[in-house]
């Protein structure tokens, strides 16, 4: 290997890993006409920048001769072409390729000096008015500050994007704040976790056993557990996890837990605390404070709702149900069903209608095609005939839209129903002091309810109002922490079992002593030759789906066990075969994968599908962030709740426009447009393929699901069941019957740590 230095312009970033900083870039060396591949940790570089790189040449067995970078220093470009490329790269907000060309044509090699020293002269450039001059001047000054922050953070493996976010958060105080408390970064800034903050802290000299490091690490482990769906962690599990991650003794972790407890960041459920559920106390659970109060809040509010003395639907307590159901049998089923037959309900559906209108808390659950929607329509019809005020809601926009279409009534997302106003202290405007004006609240897709959102919903329901939760409890649980629907059903059915057997004191004093659960199990919606619903129920019962049937019109298996060939087949199915045979557009087809990694994981499939379905083009502006290319026309998904924009984890849309000068992206979600600054693009991922977890609450005309034994760790019954039930018209599995069998027979879904069911069962 030979040591050398290269000076030139970054032409393209081929790959960039946000976590490690590893980058593959194409560099055009000064005075040469061919590009060089440069690899290594090159944080802080942008396309168009001039750099001085020190390192050594190496021969890669697959990719040939490369330059391995050891140090990278950013230089201001000296040539006219370099200056034009630098300014037009999107680095300076307000300057795109066209404006950059005009400015450089006017000032030549003096361009950067003009911007730095006499920016008012930019008025001399055609199309550059006062507003844009001000924007360029501010952006240039900001870039200088950001570069100072970058120089400070570069040795700590912090990417350019994160450095900009740090500066945006803290301004000119950024370096001082980071030096004083680097762990604050993980608390304050999305995209910076404990691991990054810890690297900076260690580089600044904070010891491995420092109390502030241990406490921050414990809080991080609890936060990670919440991201996995857990409301708490048992103290023993938390201690093991934190001790291993931090590489410190369990005793120091115990001190960290106590420090967080004293600062009221966590709650520890002690065995000695009176009135606590015994099963929980034995685990000594440790909660982050919001989740503890969320669990306590849901328990108390459900109890008050179920046991309220007043009843806003009291008329139904003495209702002539037999006459009502007989009359309904001579009426059409509903506007959502063309040429509908008369509405005849099964005894179980009648029971569900009665329960919703006579019990202040009720749950309606059942698989696809079992008549949940018909039951809800009937409840609506009777409630409205009685003059009751009914509101409909779902956790996601897609689910709310489907609910509205199915019932013919307006439905909202829960955030809109509760009038969430981020500008007003991140508060839901609907709460105990300003409750919903509703006699009956119906929430569809209730399996997606997480603990904290449920608590906010219950705050807004007046005592005496009725709550009906509708959902499929056998689907995957919510993306957020908690297992709310399952926990509520478990508590109610435990109460019912006690009532019908020993009439124990538990039943009499249960917070849900007057609640009801109705399970629908008769399949109605089934067309000739259709196997989606049949196979969904077979999977849910632990039976293999019917895979070999020539009469099937909507459920197919393409056998392929090689991951690379399976990925090729998935792309071919989406691009050509399904559109040609079924008349669907590629945009109607959603690929759902059990895993994120591997040849048929979400990441690799997205790269393939983007290249095939939305390749680069002269009329398609694009922006590269963290190695991911965002291009006009891309299908993308929001991966965190952004309350300012009213977009939430799992929302999907298409990129309608990219403005390289304004450094913004316009995303179409449902019937509205949401604007993102380029610094916010880490909230979006491509969604040509998504994880099955992320598809909850959504339905698609067709789904393609790779099921290979390489997914072994993720092959679970409720995962496959959820994937199949996302399809409206067509399911195509790509993989092997063996992998499908593994999933079908694995009903050991990952258990979540949640104390809600135990608290609801207790007095």
XYZ file of C-alpha atoms in Angstrom, residues 215-525:
311
model
C -28.257 6.862 34.666
C -28.461 7.909 31.007
C -27.774 4.324 29.954
C -30.536 2.927 32.178
C -33.022 5.455 30.760
C -31.919 4.481 27.254
C -32.510 0.768 27.905
C -36.022 1.562 29.166
C -36.644 3.713 26.099
C -35.463 0.923 23.806
C -37.754 -1.499 25.633
C -40.667 0.876 25.023
C -39.777 0.940 21.316
C -40.070 -2.862 21.428
C -43.579 -2.513 22.866
C -42.833 -2.923 26.570
C -44.485 -0.632 29.094
C -41.908 -1.521 31.762
C -38.990 -3.854 32.432
C -38.625 -6.046 35.509
C -35.799 -4.648 37.634
C -33.755 -7.833 37.189
C -34.034 -7.722 33.386
C -33.257 -4.010 33.307
C -30.185 -4.527 35.448
C -28.848 -7.298 33.193
C -29.468 -5.354 29.985
C -27.999 -2.099 31.266
C -25.014 -3.813 32.898
C -24.118 -5.613 29.655
C -24.595 -2.545 27.453
C -22.673 -0.168 29.722
C -20.103 -2.786 30.793
C -20.498 -1.819 34.445
C -21.439 -3.761 37.570
C -25.087 -4.499 38.492
C -24.544 -2.478 41.669
C -23.773 0.646 39.623
C -26.910 0.038 37.540
C -28.887 -0.146 40.783
C -27.451 3.233 41.743
C -28.472 4.566 38.328
C -32.046 3.328 38.780
C -32.186 4.999 42.195
C -30.848 8.275 40.772
C -33.529 8.260 38.059
C -36.113 7.462 40.696
C -35.061 10.393 42.866
C -35.205 12.736 39.874
C -38.712 11.398 39.080
C -37.741 9.991 35.698
C -38.743 6.409 36.567
C -41.230 4.663 38.846
C -40.305 1.443 40.645
C -43.160 -0.777 41.825
C -41.996 -2.084 45.190
C -43.428 -5.268 46.775
C -44.047 -3.398 50.022
C -46.319 -0.807 48.424
C -49.885 -1.461 49.632
C -52.695 -2.071 47.176
C -50.377 -3.032 44.312
C -51.159 -6.096 42.166
C -49.107 -8.920 43.648
C -47.946 -10.351 40.312
C -46.523 -6.973 39.347
C -44.944 -6.351 42.719
C -43.046 -9.644 42.503
C -41.411 -8.493 39.250
C -40.491 -5.114 40.749
C -41.218 -3.375 37.447
C -39.390 -0.206 36.471
C -41.395 2.270 34.364
C -40.457 5.445 32.599
C -42.741 7.963 34.304
C -45.109 8.630 31.332
C -45.850 4.916 30.965
C -46.502 4.405 34.671
C -49.010 7.228 34.811
C -50.450 6.076 31.483
C -51.108 2.599 32.885
C -52.574 3.958 36.119
C -54.667 6.417 34.106
C -56.130 3.822 31.743
C -57.002 1.543 34.671
C -58.748 4.249 36.697
C -60.534 5.865 33.751
C -61.850 2.566 32.396
C -63.168 1.766 35.846
C -64.897 5.125 36.205
C -66.358 4.815 32.714
C -67.636 1.274 33.276
C -69.093 2.003 36.699
C -70.513 5.496 36.083
C -73.909 6.005 37.726
C -75.303 7.972 34.800
C -75.953 6.437 31.363
C -76.295 8.605 28.259
C -77.913 5.673 26.433
C -80.239 4.683 29.285
C -83.173 4.290 26.867
C -81.637 1.044 25.607
C -81.827 -0.566 29.053
C -85.573 -1.109 28.531
C -85.432 -1.407 24.754
C -87.566 -3.909 22.792
C -84.658 -5.678 21.157
C -86.696 -8.465 19.561
C -88.900 -5.978 17.737
C -85.898 -3.868 16.691
C -83.992 -6.815 15.214
C -87.122 -8.046 13.450
C -87.594 -4.623 11.885
C -83.949 -4.455 10.837
C -84.311 -7.789 9.057
C -86.571 -6.043 6.526
C -84.153 -3.153 5.864
C -81.070 -2.979 3.578
C -77.729 -3.709 5.205
C -76.281 -0.287 4.486
C -75.244 2.261 1.904
C -71.726 0.848 1.699
C -73.104 -2.393 0.218
C -74.629 -1.972 -3.277
C -77.795 -4.014 -3.855
C -77.644 -5.070 -0.218
C -79.837 -7.882 1.055
C -82.010 -7.410 4.086
C -80.110 -7.017 7.350
C -80.360 -10.291 9.264
C -77.936 -10.606 12.166
C -76.626 -13.739 13.829
C -77.317 -14.205 17.546
C -73.698 -13.233 18.268
C -74.026 -10.029 16.245
C -77.267 -9.209 18.054
C -75.440 -9.755 21.324
C -72.719 -7.337 20.194
C -75.252 -4.652 19.219
C -77.025 -5.030 22.557
C -73.753 -4.937 24.508
C -72.522 -1.763 22.811
C -75.735 0.102 23.605
C -76.285 -1.208 27.146
C -72.698 -1.548 28.469
C -70.626 1.566 28.959
C -67.475 -0.358 27.946
C -67.651 -3.046 25.254
C -65.234 -4.797 22.913
C -66.128 -6.312 19.535
C -63.454 -8.574 18.079
C -63.239 -11.077 15.245
C -61.287 -11.950 12.130
C -61.837 -10.773 8.550
C -65.269 -11.378 7.047
C -66.972 -12.097 10.377
C -69.395 -9.189 10.213
C -67.774 -6.543 12.418
C -68.628 -3.765 9.948
C -72.256 -4.870 9.590
C -72.537 -4.966 13.364
C -71.121 -1.452 13.683
C -73.526 -0.165 11.011
C -76.437 -1.629 12.978
C -75.235 -0.020 16.207
C -74.974 3.309 14.394
C -78.460 2.978 12.931
C -80.107 2.231 16.275
C -78.102 4.856 18.186
C -78.873 7.616 15.693
C -82.549 6.628 15.563
C -82.589 7.194 19.317
C -81.041 10.644 18.867
C -77.653 9.627 20.306
C -74.484 11.502 19.392
C -71.955 9.038 17.948
C -68.326 9.683 16.960
C -66.166 7.308 14.919
C -62.367 7.183 15.054
C -59.333 5.042 14.239
C -55.652 5.305 15.184
C -54.501 6.006 11.600
C -55.693 8.096 8.677
C -56.021 5.098 6.368
C -58.091 3.190 8.917
C -60.316 6.222 9.556
C -60.906 6.626 5.820
C -61.905 2.956 5.492
C -64.224 3.234 8.491
C -65.925 6.255 6.954
C -66.362 4.483 3.613
C -67.729 1.356 5.306
C -70.278 3.153 7.465
C -71.141 6.177 5.335
C -70.406 8.354 8.374
C -67.511 10.735 9.046
C -64.585 9.223 10.932
C -61.419 10.877 12.233
C -58.010 9.845 13.420
C -57.804 9.813 17.193
C -55.379 12.736 17.146
C -57.817 14.841 15.153
C -60.772 13.711 17.247
C -58.925 14.722 20.402
C -57.828 17.993 18.747
C -54.120 17.628 19.263
C -52.409 21.031 19.164
C -48.612 20.712 19.263
C -48.168 24.475 19.394
C -50.037 24.555 22.685
C -47.739 22.528 24.892
C -48.160 19.192 23.082
C -51.647 18.980 24.539
C -54.804 17.236 23.446
C -57.476 19.919 23.595
C -60.102 17.293 24.378
C -59.674 16.063 27.956
C -61.465 15.974 31.325
C -62.016 19.731 31.206
C -63.181 19.739 27.585
C -64.641 16.276 26.892
C -66.003 14.945 23.627
C -69.636 15.769 22.959
C -70.576 12.157 22.379
C -72.906 9.581 23.859
C -71.106 6.725 22.086
C -67.462 6.607 20.959
C -66.563 3.844 18.497
C -62.853 3.154 17.877
C -62.012 0.826 14.983
C -58.683 -1.011 14.494
C -58.329 -1.001 18.275
C -55.483 -3.542 18.121
C -53.327 -0.540 17.132
C -54.083 1.390 20.327
C -50.975 1.955 22.417
C -51.081 2.763 26.118
C -50.436 6.515 26.012
C -52.934 7.250 23.230
C -55.574 5.164 25.013
C -55.056 7.186 28.163
C -55.613 10.451 26.258
C -58.741 9.007 24.628
C -60.226 7.953 27.966
C -59.550 11.399 29.439
C -61.867 12.875 26.817
C -64.849 10.526 27.306
C -67.466 11.807 29.728
C -68.808 9.557 32.503
C -72.042 8.045 31.255
C -70.859 7.865 27.643
C -70.309 4.473 26.013
C -67.030 3.225 24.524
C -66.923 0.483 21.895
C -63.521 -0.881 20.848
C -63.589 -2.780 17.542
C -60.612 -4.765 16.316
C -58.955 -8.080 15.580
C -57.133 -9.135 18.729
C -55.217 -11.836 16.839
C -53.312 -9.300 14.745
C -49.960 -7.907 15.759
C -50.124 -5.534 18.728
C -49.609 -1.776 18.471
C -46.376 -0.230 17.217
C -46.277 1.869 20.392
C -45.812 0.463 23.878
C -48.573 -1.626 25.376
C -50.966 -4.411 24.443
C -54.141 -2.507 25.211
C -56.836 -4.422 23.337
C -55.558 -7.822 24.430
C -55.134 -6.669 28.042
C -58.665 -5.255 28.226
C -60.175 -8.401 26.703
C -58.174 -10.592 29.065
C -59.342 -8.623 32.098
C -63.009 -8.615 31.037
C -63.037 -12.312 30.185
C -61.274 -13.165 33.442
C -64.044 -11.267 35.227
C -66.713 -13.090 33.216
C -65.143 -16.453 33.994
C -65.129 -15.669 37.691
C -68.791 -14.604 37.562
C -69.924 -17.779 35.885
C -67.949 -20.118 38.117
C -67.289 -19.171 41.698
C -68.722 -15.627 41.792
C -65.521 -14.546 43.466
C -64.928 -11.198 45.060
C -62.608 -10.442 42.143
C -65.584 -10.410 39.758
C -67.663 -8.234 42.014
C -64.969 -5.617 42.500
C -63.252 -5.722 39.111
C -62.938 -2.304 37.453
C -64.604 -3.925 34.412
C -67.379 -5.738 36.249
C -69.962 -4.235 33.870
C -67.959 -4.468 30.628
C -68.514 -6.932 27.796
C -66.491 -8.716 25.095
C -68.157 -10.214 22.033
C -66.164 -12.450 19.672
C -67.532 -12.924 16.157
C -66.500 -16.177 14.492
C -68.984 -16.843 11.669
C -67.497 -16.049 8.248
C -69.829 -14.094 5.946
C -67.690 -12.299 3.383
